[in-house]
Amino acid sequence: MSGKSVSSSLQRNASFAIACVLASLLGGCASVHNLPLNTPTSSPMPGFIRPAGAAEAIPARRISGDTVVGLAFSGGGTRAAAFAYGVLDRMAKYQIPREGPLLDHIGLVSGVSGGAIMAAYYGLKGPAALHDFRARYLTQDLMAQLDTSFSLGNIARAVGGGVNTDNKMRDWFNTNLFHGATFADLAGRRPVALINATDIYNRTPFLFSPQTFAAACSDFAQYPLAAAVAASAAVPGAFAPVVIEAYPDQCQTPLPGWVTAAAANPHASPLLQAYARGLTDIRSGRVKYVKLFDGGLIDNYGLSGITIIRAGQRTPYGPLSPEEAINMRRMMFLVVDAGQGPKGNWSSTLEGPAGRELVGAVVDVLVDANARTSYTAFEETMKAWRESIVKWRCGLKASEVAQLRGRSGPWNCRDLKFTIARVSFDQLGAERARVLNAVPTSFTLPADTIDTLTQAGGDALDANAAFQGFIRDM
């Protein structure tokens, strides 16, 4: 290593350190925060879930036929949104014999950060979202609405809480995509759209769901969809945390029994116990303001929320309806992963990482490790769910089966197959994956890059062996 390269590295690191020290001194004068948008209510959850004691944590959406598809869109800014869009666009070309378009069988879309933008818009508009998502979001310049300059003032604001409040991004989402839609506009729609953020105090996923808002005695129906997506994409430092205020004195709606049980059970899974304790802290008033950041911090795949929702069911089939569970023969769950591989060249030099590269490397380690853990937990959840549905189905009387199926005739209670597959860059070959991994995590990308990512999403779906096996099996 030359003396010149060492000197240059030291100068860069020294400049970064000096800027951070100065920013720390100024941070107390540069406080940035968001105001909570949620409102109190004495009767949370009407129209979204059944009264206390009911099983479903989210509203049941009926899917006709015997095929159910679930999708989870990873974080990764517009890179992730474009890749997810490409998967959906290619999926639109597939038909199920005698049952119609495959898109009509999507029961759930879960999203994190950039993936949450696609998930929320698809949840709101269904297949019609594919007609204008590219024009309304993918090729637009969201970054132009935000303060992204690297300056001492912005470093100070980042240290003080965040450079940007959420209002500019929220307003932009409303103007271009959601037009003032709230979660009331998602009620009764299929697929269910699950938006995930990170509760940084409890270090758990924050689910934009009726039961979460019920813990805060807050009106979930009127919460803006754009605000939830902004929370899911609120990168620490670039944004101040999105705030949800708790109103524990405003309602008497009891927490679901599984929440209080899991919070008190030392043998519950760590994820479920931490989430349940977070809800009890909100309801008790110990947590007055829930602070939310990018959902990718806790789970960049958006799978933990689904694991939690399934764990909270009191029936062997929830959140599916009994009619869906009795008729289902195949479920495919696709994890659409637009995460980046390792980056930077410091692994080939003696020094580094340092400065911003060090911060980025540490964050990448945490994000990737959490995502892998969530995937493993999700696999176990799906395995147990399939077994519980089979046990329930095989225990039904013939008359109950006929009533739920809406017809009689041959039926095999054990004929149920769950498939989980991950669709990612690395399934397209090393060179193509290298190009795609080089696309930055940004909210604005060139139109040709958008098209490259969209094409990659479709090609990765076609190349996925598990998905093609699922199609053949149908």
Short mmCIF file of C-alpha atoms in Angstrom, two decimals:
data_model
loop_
_atom_site.label_atom_id
_atom_site.label_comp_id
_atom_site.label_asym_id
_atom_site.label_seq_id
_atom_site.Cartn_x
_atom_site.Cartn_y
_atom_site.Cartn_z
CA MET A 1 0.00 0.00 0.00
CA SER A 2 1.42 3.38 -0.96
CA GLY A 3 1.91 6.22 1.48
CA LYS A 4 -0.25 8.37 -0.80
CA SER A 5 -3.27 6.02 -0.53
CA VAL A 6 -2.93 5.85 3.25
CA SER A 7 -2.73 9.65 3.45
CA SER A 8 -5.78 10.04 1.22
CA SER A 9 -7.75 7.57 3.32
CA LEU A 10 -6.79 9.34 6.53
CA GLN A 11 -7.83 12.69 5.09
CA ARG A 12 -11.25 11.35 4.05
CA ASN A 13 -11.84 9.77 7.42
CA ALA A 14 -10.63 12.84 9.28
CA SER A 15 -12.96 15.07 7.27
CA PHE A 16 -15.87 12.80 7.99
CA ALA A 17 -15.01 12.68 11.70
CA ILE A 18 -14.69 16.47 11.94
CA ALA A 19 -18.03 16.92 10.18
CA CYS A 20 -19.66 14.49 12.61
CA VAL A 21 -18.20 16.28 15.65
CA LEU A 22 -19.37 19.66 14.39
CA ALA A 23 -22.77 18.20 13.55
CA SER A 24 -23.03 16.77 17.06
CA LEU A 25 -22.37 20.19 18.53
CA LEU A 26 -25.01 21.72 16.27
CA GLY A 27 -27.49 18.86 16.58
CA GLY A 28 -29.21 20.27 19.64
CA CYS A 29 -30.11 23.37 17.63
CA ALA A 30 -31.44 21.42 14.66
CA SER A 31 -34.25 19.28 16.03
CA VAL A 32 -36.59 17.87 13.37
CA HIS A 33 -39.72 15.90 14.20
CA ASN A 34 -43.00 14.76 12.71
CA LEU A 35 -46.43 15.35 14.19
CA PRO A 36 -48.70 12.31 14.66
CA LEU A 37 -51.54 12.02 12.16
CA ASN A 38 -53.56 9.28 13.85
CA THR A 39 -56.69 10.22 15.77
CA PRO A 40 -58.30 8.73 18.90
CA THR A 41 -61.47 6.67 18.87
CA SER A 42 -63.59 4.97 21.49
CA SER A 43 -64.41 2.06 19.17
CA PRO A 44 -61.39 0.93 17.16
CA MET A 45 -61.60 -1.73 14.48
CA PRO A 46 -65.26 -1.63 13.32
CA GLY A 47 -65.54 -2.96 9.78
CA PHE A 48 -62.04 -4.45 9.86
CA ILE A 49 -62.18 -7.37 12.24
CA ARG A 50 -64.88 -9.13 14.16
CA PRO A 51 -65.67 -8.35 17.82
CA ALA A 52 -63.43 -9.43 20.69
CA GLY A 53 -62.80 -13.16 20.63
CA ALA A 54 -62.97 -13.52 16.86
CA ALA A 55 -60.11 -15.20 15.08
CA GLU A 56 -59.24 -13.02 12.13
CA ALA A 57 -56.67 -10.28 12.67
CA ILE A 58 -57.32 -8.92 9.19
CA PRO A 59 -60.52 -9.07 7.15
CA ALA A 60 -61.20 -12.29 5.28
CA ARG A 61 -61.04 -11.94 1.50
CA ARG A 62 -62.69 -14.72 -0.44
CA ILE A 63 -60.66 -16.32 -3.20
CA SER A 64 -62.58 -18.64 -5.46
CA GLY A 65 -60.90 -21.79 -6.70
CA ASP A 66 -58.19 -23.89 -5.17
CA THR A 67 -55.12 -21.66 -5.68
CA VAL A 68 -53.85 -18.89 -3.39
CA VAL A 69 -50.80 -16.70 -4.03
CA GLY A 70 -48.98 -14.48 -1.53
CA LEU A 71 -46.28 -11.93 -2.29
CA ALA A 72 -43.71 -10.13 -0.15
CA PHE A 73 -41.85 -7.19 -1.72
CA SER A 74 -38.49 -6.35 -0.17
CA GLY A 75 -37.03 -2.95 0.56
CA GLY A 76 -34.56 -1.23 -1.72
CA GLY A 77 -36.08 2.08 -2.83
CA THR A 78 -37.27 2.38 -6.41
CA ARG A 79 -34.97 -0.49 -7.36
CA ALA A 80 -37.23 -2.75 -5.27
CA ALA A 81 -40.47 -1.18 -6.51
CA ALA A 82 -39.46 -1.62 -10.17
CA PHE A 83 -38.35 -5.24 -9.65
CA ALA A 84 -41.64 -6.02 -7.86
CA TYR A 85 -43.58 -4.32 -10.65
CA GLY A 86 -41.78 -6.51 -13.19
CA VAL A 87 -42.76 -9.66 -11.29
CA LEU A 88 -46.43 -8.62 -11.14
CA ASP A 89 -46.46 -7.54 -14.78
CA ARG A 90 -45.10 -10.91 -15.91
CA MET A 91 -47.44 -12.77 -13.55
CA ALA A 92 -50.33 -11.11 -15.39
CA LYS A 93 -49.53 -13.30 -18.39
CA TYR A 94 -50.22 -16.54 -16.48
CA GLN A 95 -53.64 -18.20 -16.42
CA ILE A 96 -54.98 -20.95 -14.17
CA PRO A 97 -56.92 -23.56 -16.14
CA ARG A 98 -60.67 -23.15 -15.54
CA GLU A 99 -60.02 -20.45 -12.89
CA GLY A 100 -58.80 -17.43 -14.84
CA PRO A 101 -55.86 -15.02 -14.39
CA LEU A 102 -53.27 -15.86 -11.75
CA LEU A 103 -53.46 -12.26 -10.49
CA ASP A 104 -57.04 -12.92 -9.37
CA HIS A 105 -55.70 -15.43 -6.86
CA ILE A 106 -53.35 -13.12 -4.98
CA GLY A 107 -54.61 -13.08 -1.40
CA LEU A 108 -51.88 -11.04 0.30
CA VAL A 109 -49.18 -8.54 -0.63
CA SER A 110 -46.73 -7.44 2.05
CA GLY A 111 -44.23 -4.65 1.48
CA VAL A 112 -41.29 -2.91 3.09
CA SER A 113 -39.87 0.49 2.15
CA GLY A 114 -39.68 0.65 -1.67
CA GLY A 115 -41.60 -2.62 -1.86
CA ALA A 116 -44.35 -1.10 0.30
CA ILE A 117 -45.03 1.50 -2.41
CA MET A 118 -45.87 -1.24 -4.91
CA ALA A 119 -47.75 -3.32 -2.31
CA ALA A 120 -49.93 -0.41 -1.17
CA TYR A 121 -50.76 0.72 -4.70
CA TYR A 122 -51.57 -2.81 -5.81
CA GLY A 123 -53.67 -3.35 -2.68
CA LEU A 124 -55.63 -0.20 -3.51
CA LYS A 125 -56.15 -0.74 -7.24
CA GLY A 126 -55.55 -4.43 -7.87
CA PRO A 127 -54.38 -5.44 -11.37
CA ALA A 128 -55.33 -1.96 -12.66
CA ALA A 129 -52.27 -0.68 -10.76
CA LEU A 130 -50.06 -2.23 -13.43
CA HIS A 131 -51.46 0.11 -16.08
CA ASP A 132 -50.04 3.32 -14.64
CA PHE A 133 -47.56 2.55 -11.83
CA ARG A 134 -44.59 3.09 -14.12
CA ALA A 135 -45.80 6.52 -15.21
CA ARG A 136 -47.14 7.63 -11.83
CA TYR A 137 -44.20 6.52 -9.72
CA LEU A 138 -41.33 4.61 -11.27
CA THR A 139 -40.27 7.26 -13.80
CA GLN A 140 -41.02 10.25 -11.55
CA ASP A 141 -38.44 12.23 -9.56
CA LEU A 142 -39.39 11.81 -5.90
CA MET A 143 -35.87 12.76 -4.76
CA ALA A 144 -36.38 16.27 -6.13
CA GLN A 145 -38.97 16.83 -3.38
CA LEU A 146 -36.51 15.99 -0.60
CA ASP A 147 -33.48 17.68 0.90
CA THR A 148 -30.64 15.34 0.00
CA SER A 149 -27.60 17.61 -0.09
CA PHE A 150 -24.51 16.59 1.89
CA SER A 151 -23.85 19.64 4.01
CA LEU A 152 -22.92 20.50 7.57
CA GLY A 153 -26.45 21.75 8.16
CA ASN A 154 -27.97 18.47 6.98
CA ILE A 155 -25.53 16.44 9.03
CA ALA A 156 -26.63 18.51 12.03
CA ARG A 157 -30.27 17.88 11.20
CA ALA A 158 -29.61 14.16 10.79
CA VAL A 159 -28.00 14.06 14.23
CA GLY A 160 -30.88 16.15 15.58
CA GLY A 161 -33.51 13.66 14.43
CA GLY A 162 -33.58 13.63 10.64
CA VAL A 163 -33.03 15.84 7.62
CA ASN A 164 -36.58 15.62 6.27
CA THR A 165 -39.99 15.46 7.86
CA ASP A 166 -42.42 13.03 6.31
CA ASN A 167 -44.82 15.62 4.90
CA LYS A 168 -43.07 16.19 1.55
CA MET A 169 -42.88 12.50 0.75
CA ARG A 170 -46.40 11.92 2.04
CA ASP A 171 -47.79 14.78 -0.04
CA TRP A 172 -45.95 13.52 -3.12
CA PHE A 173 -47.38 10.01 -2.66
CA ASN A 174 -50.88 11.47 -2.33
CA THR A 175 -50.51 13.61 -5.45
CA ASN A 176 -49.10 10.85 -7.61
CA LEU A 177 -50.53 7.60 -6.25
CA PHE A 178 -52.99 7.55 -3.37
CA HIS A 179 -55.04 10.76 -3.74
CA GLY A 180 -55.98 10.90 -0.07
CA ALA A 181 -56.85 7.20 0.30
CA THR A 182 -56.99 5.83 3.83
CA PHE A 183 -57.04 2.28 5.15
CA ALA A 184 -60.84 2.43 4.96
CA ASP A 185 -60.35 2.29 1.18
CA LEU A 186 -58.57 -1.07 1.56
CA ALA A 187 -61.26 -2.67 3.73
CA GLY A 188 -62.96 -5.53 1.92
CA ARG A 189 -60.53 -5.47 -0.99
CA ARG A 190 -58.46 -8.37 -2.19
CA PRO A 191 -55.56 -8.78 -1.90
CA VAL A 192 -54.89 -7.78 1.69
CA ALA A 193 -52.06 -5.21 1.70
CA LEU A 194 -49.74 -5.31 4.71
CA ILE A 195 -47.43 -2.31 5.19
CA ASN A 196 -44.48 -2.85 7.54
CA ALA A 197 -42.38 -0.32 9.47
CA THR A 198 -39.97 -0.61 12.41
CA ASP A 199 -40.86 0.36 15.98
CA ILE A 200 -37.42 1.55 17.04
CA TYR A 201 -38.17 1.68 20.77
CA ASN A 202 -39.48 -1.88 21.05
CA ARG A 203 -37.18 -3.06 18.21
CA THR A 204 -40.04 -4.94 16.59
CA PRO A 205 -42.01 -4.81 13.35
CA PHE A 206 -44.82 -2.27 13.33
CA LEU A 207 -47.79 -3.55 11.36
CA PHE A 208 -50.27 -1.10 9.92
CA SER A 209 -53.17 -3.27 10.99
CA PRO A 210 -56.43 -2.89 12.91
CA GLN A 211 -55.13 -4.63 16.02
CA THR A 212 -52.04 -2.40 16.22
CA PHE A 213 -54.13 0.75 16.08
CA ALA A 214 -56.66 -0.76 18.49
CA ALA A 215 -53.86 -1.05 21.05
CA ALA A 216 -53.40 2.73 20.70
CA CYS A 217 -57.20 3.35 20.80
CA SER A 218 -56.74 4.98 17.42
CA ASP A 219 -58.84 5.08 14.25
CA PHE A 220 -57.14 2.79 11.76
CA ALA A 221 -59.77 3.38 9.09
CA GLN A 222 -58.91 7.08 8.74
CA TYR A 223 -55.12 6.74 8.76
CA PRO A 224 -53.66 7.90 5.41
CA LEU A 225 -52.20 5.18 3.23
CA ALA A 226 -49.51 7.62 2.06
CA ALA A 227 -48.40 8.17 5.67
CA ALA A 228 -48.01 4.44 6.25
CA VAL A 229 -45.90 4.05 3.12
CA ALA A 230 -43.80 7.06 4.13
CA ALA A 231 -43.17 5.45 7.52
CA SER A 232 -42.16 2.17 5.89
CA ALA A 233 -39.62 4.06 3.74
CA ALA A 234 -38.31 6.50 6.40
CA VAL A 235 -34.56 5.91 6.31
CA PRO A 236 -32.98 6.99 9.63
CA GLY A 237 -31.06 10.24 9.29
CA ALA A 238 -32.63 11.11 5.97
CA PHE A 239 -36.02 11.32 7.71
CA ALA A 240 -37.24 12.04 11.20
CA PRO A 241 -39.25 9.11 12.59
CA VAL A 242 -42.94 8.95 11.78
CA VAL A 243 -44.95 9.20 15.01
CA ILE A 244 -48.05 7.31 16.14
CA GLU A 245 -49.66 8.71 19.30
CA ALA A 246 -51.32 6.38 21.82
CA TYR A 247 -54.62 7.31 23.45
CA PRO A 248 -55.02 4.57 26.09
CA ASP A 249 -57.79 6.39 27.97
CA GLN A 250 -60.01 6.72 24.92
CA CYS A 251 -61.31 3.15 24.56
CA GLN A 252 -62.19 0.00 26.46
CA THR A 253 -61.62 -2.45 23.61
CA PRO A 254 -59.64 -5.34 25.12
CA LEU A 255 -56.42 -6.50 23.55
CA PRO A 256 -56.74 -9.88 21.83
CA GLY A 257 -56.21 -12.76 24.22
CA TRP A 258 -53.17 -14.02 22.36
CA VAL A 259 -51.42 -10.66 22.87
CA THR A 260 -51.72 -10.69 26.66
CA ALA A 261 -50.86 -14.40 26.73
CA ALA A 262 -47.76 -14.03 24.55
CA ALA A 263 -46.57 -10.97 26.47
CA ALA A 264 -46.66 -12.95 29.72
CA ASN A 265 -45.35 -16.24 28.33
CA PRO A 266 -41.59 -16.64 28.84
CA HIS A 267 -41.63 -19.57 26.40
CA ALA A 268 -43.24 -17.66 23.51
CA SER A 269 -41.11 -17.00 20.45
CA PRO A 270 -38.92 -13.89 20.97
CA LEU A 271 -40.51 -12.16 17.97
CA LEU A 272 -44.07 -12.78 19.12
CA GLN A 273 -43.32 -11.94 22.74
CA ALA A 274 -41.58 -8.66 21.88
CA TYR A 275 -44.40 -7.63 19.55
CA ALA A 276 -47.06 -8.49 22.15
CA ARG A 277 -45.23 -6.61 24.88
CA GLY A 278 -44.97 -3.62 22.58
CA LEU A 279 -48.75 -3.60 22.15
CA THR A 280 -49.36 -3.94 25.90
CA ASP A 281 -46.95 -1.04 26.55
CA ILE A 282 -48.88 1.09 24.07
CA ARG A 283 -52.22 0.24 25.67
CA SER A 284 -50.93 0.77 29.22
CA GLY A 285 -49.62 4.24 28.41
CA ARG A 286 -45.99 3.35 29.08
CA VAL A 287 -45.33 4.21 25.44
CA LYS A 288 -47.05 7.47 24.51
CA TYR A 289 -45.42 8.03 21.13
CA VAL A 290 -44.45 5.15 18.86
CA LYS A 291 -41.50 6.15 16.65
CA LEU A 292 -41.32 4.49 13.25
CA PHE A 293 -38.50 4.08 10.76
CA ASP A 294 -37.88 2.05 7.60
CA GLY A 295 -39.34 -1.44 7.89
CA GLY A 296 -36.18 -2.91 6.37
CA LEU A 297 -34.28 -2.32 9.60
CA ILE A 298 -36.13 -5.14 11.32
CA ASP A 299 -37.08 -7.29 8.32
CA ASN A 300 -36.25 -6.31 4.76
CA TYR A 301 -38.45 -9.10 3.36
CA GLY A 302 -41.67 -8.05 5.10
CA LEU A 303 -42.31 -11.59 6.36
CA SER A 304 -42.27 -11.02 10.12
CA GLY A 305 -45.62 -9.27 9.98
CA ILE A 306 -47.20 -12.28 8.29
CA THR A 307 -45.63 -14.58 10.90
CA ILE A 308 -47.13 -12.42 13.66
CA ILE A 309 -50.56 -12.31 12.04
CA ARG A 310 -50.65 -16.08 11.67
CA ALA A 311 -49.44 -16.60 15.25
CA GLY A 312 -52.33 -14.49 16.50
CA GLN A 313 -55.05 -16.64 14.92
CA ARG A 314 -57.39 -18.74 17.03
CA THR A 315 -58.42 -21.00 14.18
CA PRO A 316 -56.24 -23.49 12.32
CA TYR A 317 -56.93 -21.74 9.01
CA GLY A 318 -56.95 -17.98 9.84
CA PRO A 319 -56.49 -15.44 8.36
CA LEU A 320 -58.06 -17.43 5.51
CA SER A 321 -61.79 -17.95 5.67
CA PRO A 322 -62.99 -21.53 6.27
CA GLU A 323 -64.36 -21.64 2.72
CA GLU A 324 -60.97 -20.69 1.29
CA ALA A 325 -59.15 -23.18 3.51
CA ILE A 326 -61.47 -26.05 2.60
CA ASN A 327 -61.14 -25.50 -1.15
CA MET A 328 -57.44 -24.61 -1.30
CA ARG A 329 -55.10 -27.16 -2.82
CA ARG A 330 -52.05 -25.04 -3.59
CA MET A 331 -50.52 -21.96 -1.99
CA MET A 332 -47.47 -20.25 -3.47
CA PHE A 333 -45.69 -17.54 -1.53
CA LEU A 334 -43.12 -15.53 -3.46
CA VAL A 335 -40.51 -13.39 -1.69
CA VAL A 336 -39.44 -10.77 -4.23
CA ASP A 337 -35.96 -9.77 -3.11
CA ALA A 338 -34.30 -6.70 -4.65
CA GLY A 339 -31.68 -6.41 -1.93
CA GLN A 340 -28.11 -5.66 -2.90
CA GLY A 341 -25.14 -7.94 -2.49
CA PRO A 342 -21.84 -6.84 -0.89
CA LYS A 343 -20.50 -3.54 -2.22
CA GLY A 344 -17.38 -1.39 -1.93
CA ASN A 345 -13.77 -2.29 -2.60
CA TRP A 346 -12.44 -2.08 0.97
CA SER A 347 -12.30 -5.88 1.21
CA SER A 348 -9.31 -5.80 -1.16
CA THR A 349 -7.34 -3.23 0.84
CA LEU A 350 -5.77 -3.35 4.27
CA GLU A 351 -7.59 -0.30 5.56
CA GLY A 352 -11.35 0.18 5.79
CA PRO A 353 -14.18 0.23 6.01
CA ALA A 354 -14.29 3.64 7.63
CA GLY A 355 -16.52 6.71 7.73
CA ARG A 356 -19.67 6.37 5.69
CA GLU A 357 -18.56 2.99 4.33
CA LEU A 358 -18.31 1.67 7.89
CA VAL A 359 -21.79 2.91 8.78
CA GLY A 360 -23.18 1.44 5.56
CA ALA A 361 -21.46 -1.91 6.11
CA VAL A 362 -22.80 -2.24 9.66
CA VAL A 363 -26.35 -1.38 8.54
CA ASP A 364 -26.11 -3.89 5.67
CA VAL A 365 -25.02 -6.63 8.10
CA LEU A 366 -27.99 -5.96 10.38
CA VAL A 367 -30.52 -5.71 7.55
CA ASP A 368 -29.36 -8.90 5.81
CA ALA A 369 -29.10 -10.90 9.04
CA ASN A 370 -32.61 -9.88 10.11
CA ALA A 371 -34.01 -10.71 6.67
CA ARG A 372 -32.50 -14.21 6.72
CA THR A 373 -33.84 -14.82 10.22
CA SER A 374 -37.32 -13.67 9.21
CA TYR A 375 -37.26 -15.99 6.17
CA THR A 376 -36.37 -18.99 8.34
CA ALA A 377 -39.13 -18.16 10.84
CA PHE A 378 -41.59 -17.72 7.98
CA GLU A 379 -40.75 -21.15 6.56
CA GLU A 380 -41.52 -22.72 9.93
CA THR A 381 -44.77 -20.74 10.18
CA MET A 382 -45.94 -21.92 6.78
CA LYS A 383 -45.07 -25.54 7.55
CA ALA A 384 -47.03 -25.45 10.82
CA TRP A 385 -49.95 -23.63 9.15
CA ARG A 386 -50.24 -26.26 6.44
CA GLU A 387 -50.23 -29.03 9.04
CA SER A 388 -52.92 -27.32 11.13
CA ILE A 389 -55.19 -26.84 8.10
CA VAL A 390 -54.83 -30.50 7.09
CA LYS A 391 -55.62 -31.66 10.63
CA TRP A 392 -58.70 -29.42 10.72
CA ARG A 393 -59.93 -30.52 7.29
CA CYS A 394 -59.50 -34.20 8.01
CA GLY A 395 -61.44 -33.82 11.26
CA LEU A 396 -64.57 -32.39 9.62
CA LYS A 397 -67.74 -34.37 9.05
CA ALA A 398 -68.79 -35.08 5.48
CA SER A 399 -71.78 -32.75 5.85
CA GLU A 400 -69.53 -29.92 7.07
CA VAL A 401 -67.17 -30.42 4.14
CA ALA A 402 -70.03 -30.32 1.65
CA GLN A 403 -71.46 -27.16 3.21
CA LEU A 404 -68.14 -25.31 3.20
CA ARG A 405 -67.19 -26.47 -0.28
CA GLY A 406 -70.62 -25.61 -1.65
CA ARG A 407 -70.76 -28.97 -3.36
CA SER A 408 -70.23 -32.65 -2.73
CA GLY A 409 -68.04 -35.11 -4.55
CA PRO A 410 -64.50 -36.49 -4.30
CA TRP A 411 -62.14 -34.51 -2.07
CA ASN A 412 -58.85 -35.32 -0.38
CA CYS A 413 -58.37 -33.51 2.94
CA ARG A 414 -54.59 -33.99 2.71
CA ASP A 415 -54.26 -32.62 -0.80
CA LEU A 416 -52.65 -29.33 0.25
CA LYS A 417 -49.24 -28.10 -0.83
CA PHE A 418 -47.47 -24.92 0.31
CA THR A 419 -44.53 -23.62 -1.72
CA ILE A 420 -42.19 -20.78 -0.75
CA ALA A 421 -39.81 -19.30 -3.30
CA ARG A 422 -37.46 -16.36 -3.44
CA VAL A 423 -37.19 -14.33 -6.65
CA SER A 424 -33.93 -12.39 -6.77
CA PHE A 425 -31.18 -10.92 -8.92
CA ASP A 426 -28.80 -13.83 -8.42
CA GLN A 427 -31.16 -16.15 -10.31
CA LEU A 428 -30.37 -14.27 -13.54
CA GLY A 429 -26.70 -15.14 -13.79
CA ALA A 430 -23.59 -13.59 -12.27
CA GLU A 431 -23.04 -10.80 -14.80
CA ARG A 432 -26.62 -9.64 -14.90
CA ALA A 433 -26.83 -9.80 -11.10
CA ARG A 434 -23.70 -7.66 -10.86
CA VAL A 435 -25.31 -4.95 -13.01
CA LEU A 436 -28.55 -5.04 -11.03
CA ASN A 437 -26.75 -4.99 -7.68
CA ALA A 438 -24.98 -1.83 -8.78
CA VAL A 439 -28.28 0.08 -9.02
CA PRO A 440 -28.34 2.45 -6.03
CA THR A 441 -30.99 2.44 -3.32
CA SER A 442 -32.67 5.67 -4.34
CA PHE A 443 -36.21 6.95 -4.84
CA THR A 444 -35.31 8.25 -8.31
CA LEU A 445 -33.75 6.23 -11.13
CA PRO A 446 -33.31 6.80 -14.90
CA ALA A 447 -36.07 5.47 -17.14
CA ASP A 448 -33.75 2.97 -18.85
CA THR A 449 -32.72 1.59 -15.45
CA ILE A 450 -36.38 1.24 -14.52
CA ASP A 451 -36.99 -0.77 -17.67
CA THR A 452 -33.93 -2.94 -16.97
CA LEU A 453 -35.23 -3.72 -13.47
CA THR A 454 -38.77 -4.38 -14.72
CA GLN A 455 -37.51 -6.80 -17.35
CA ALA A 456 -35.33 -8.47 -14.73
CA GLY A 457 -38.34 -9.00 -12.44
CA GLY A 458 -40.27 -10.76 -15.18
CA ASP A 459 -37.30 -12.84 -16.29
CA ALA A 460 -36.48 -13.85 -12.72
CA LEU A 461 -40.07 -15.07 -12.26
CA ASP A 462 -39.90 -17.10 -15.47
CA ALA A 463 -36.54 -18.54 -14.42
CA ASN A 464 -37.65 -19.50 -10.92
CA ALA A 465 -37.82 -23.29 -10.73
CA ALA A 466 -40.25 -23.36 -7.78
CA PHE A 467 -42.67 -21.00 -9.50
CA GLN A 468 -42.57 -22.97 -12.75
CA GLY A 469 -43.16 -26.16 -10.80
CA PHE A 470 -46.17 -24.51 -9.17
CA ILE A 471 -47.54 -23.55 -12.58
CA ARG A 472 -47.04 -27.09 -13.93
CA ASP A 473 -48.68 -28.56 -10.85
CA MET A 474 -51.82 -26.55 -11.46
#
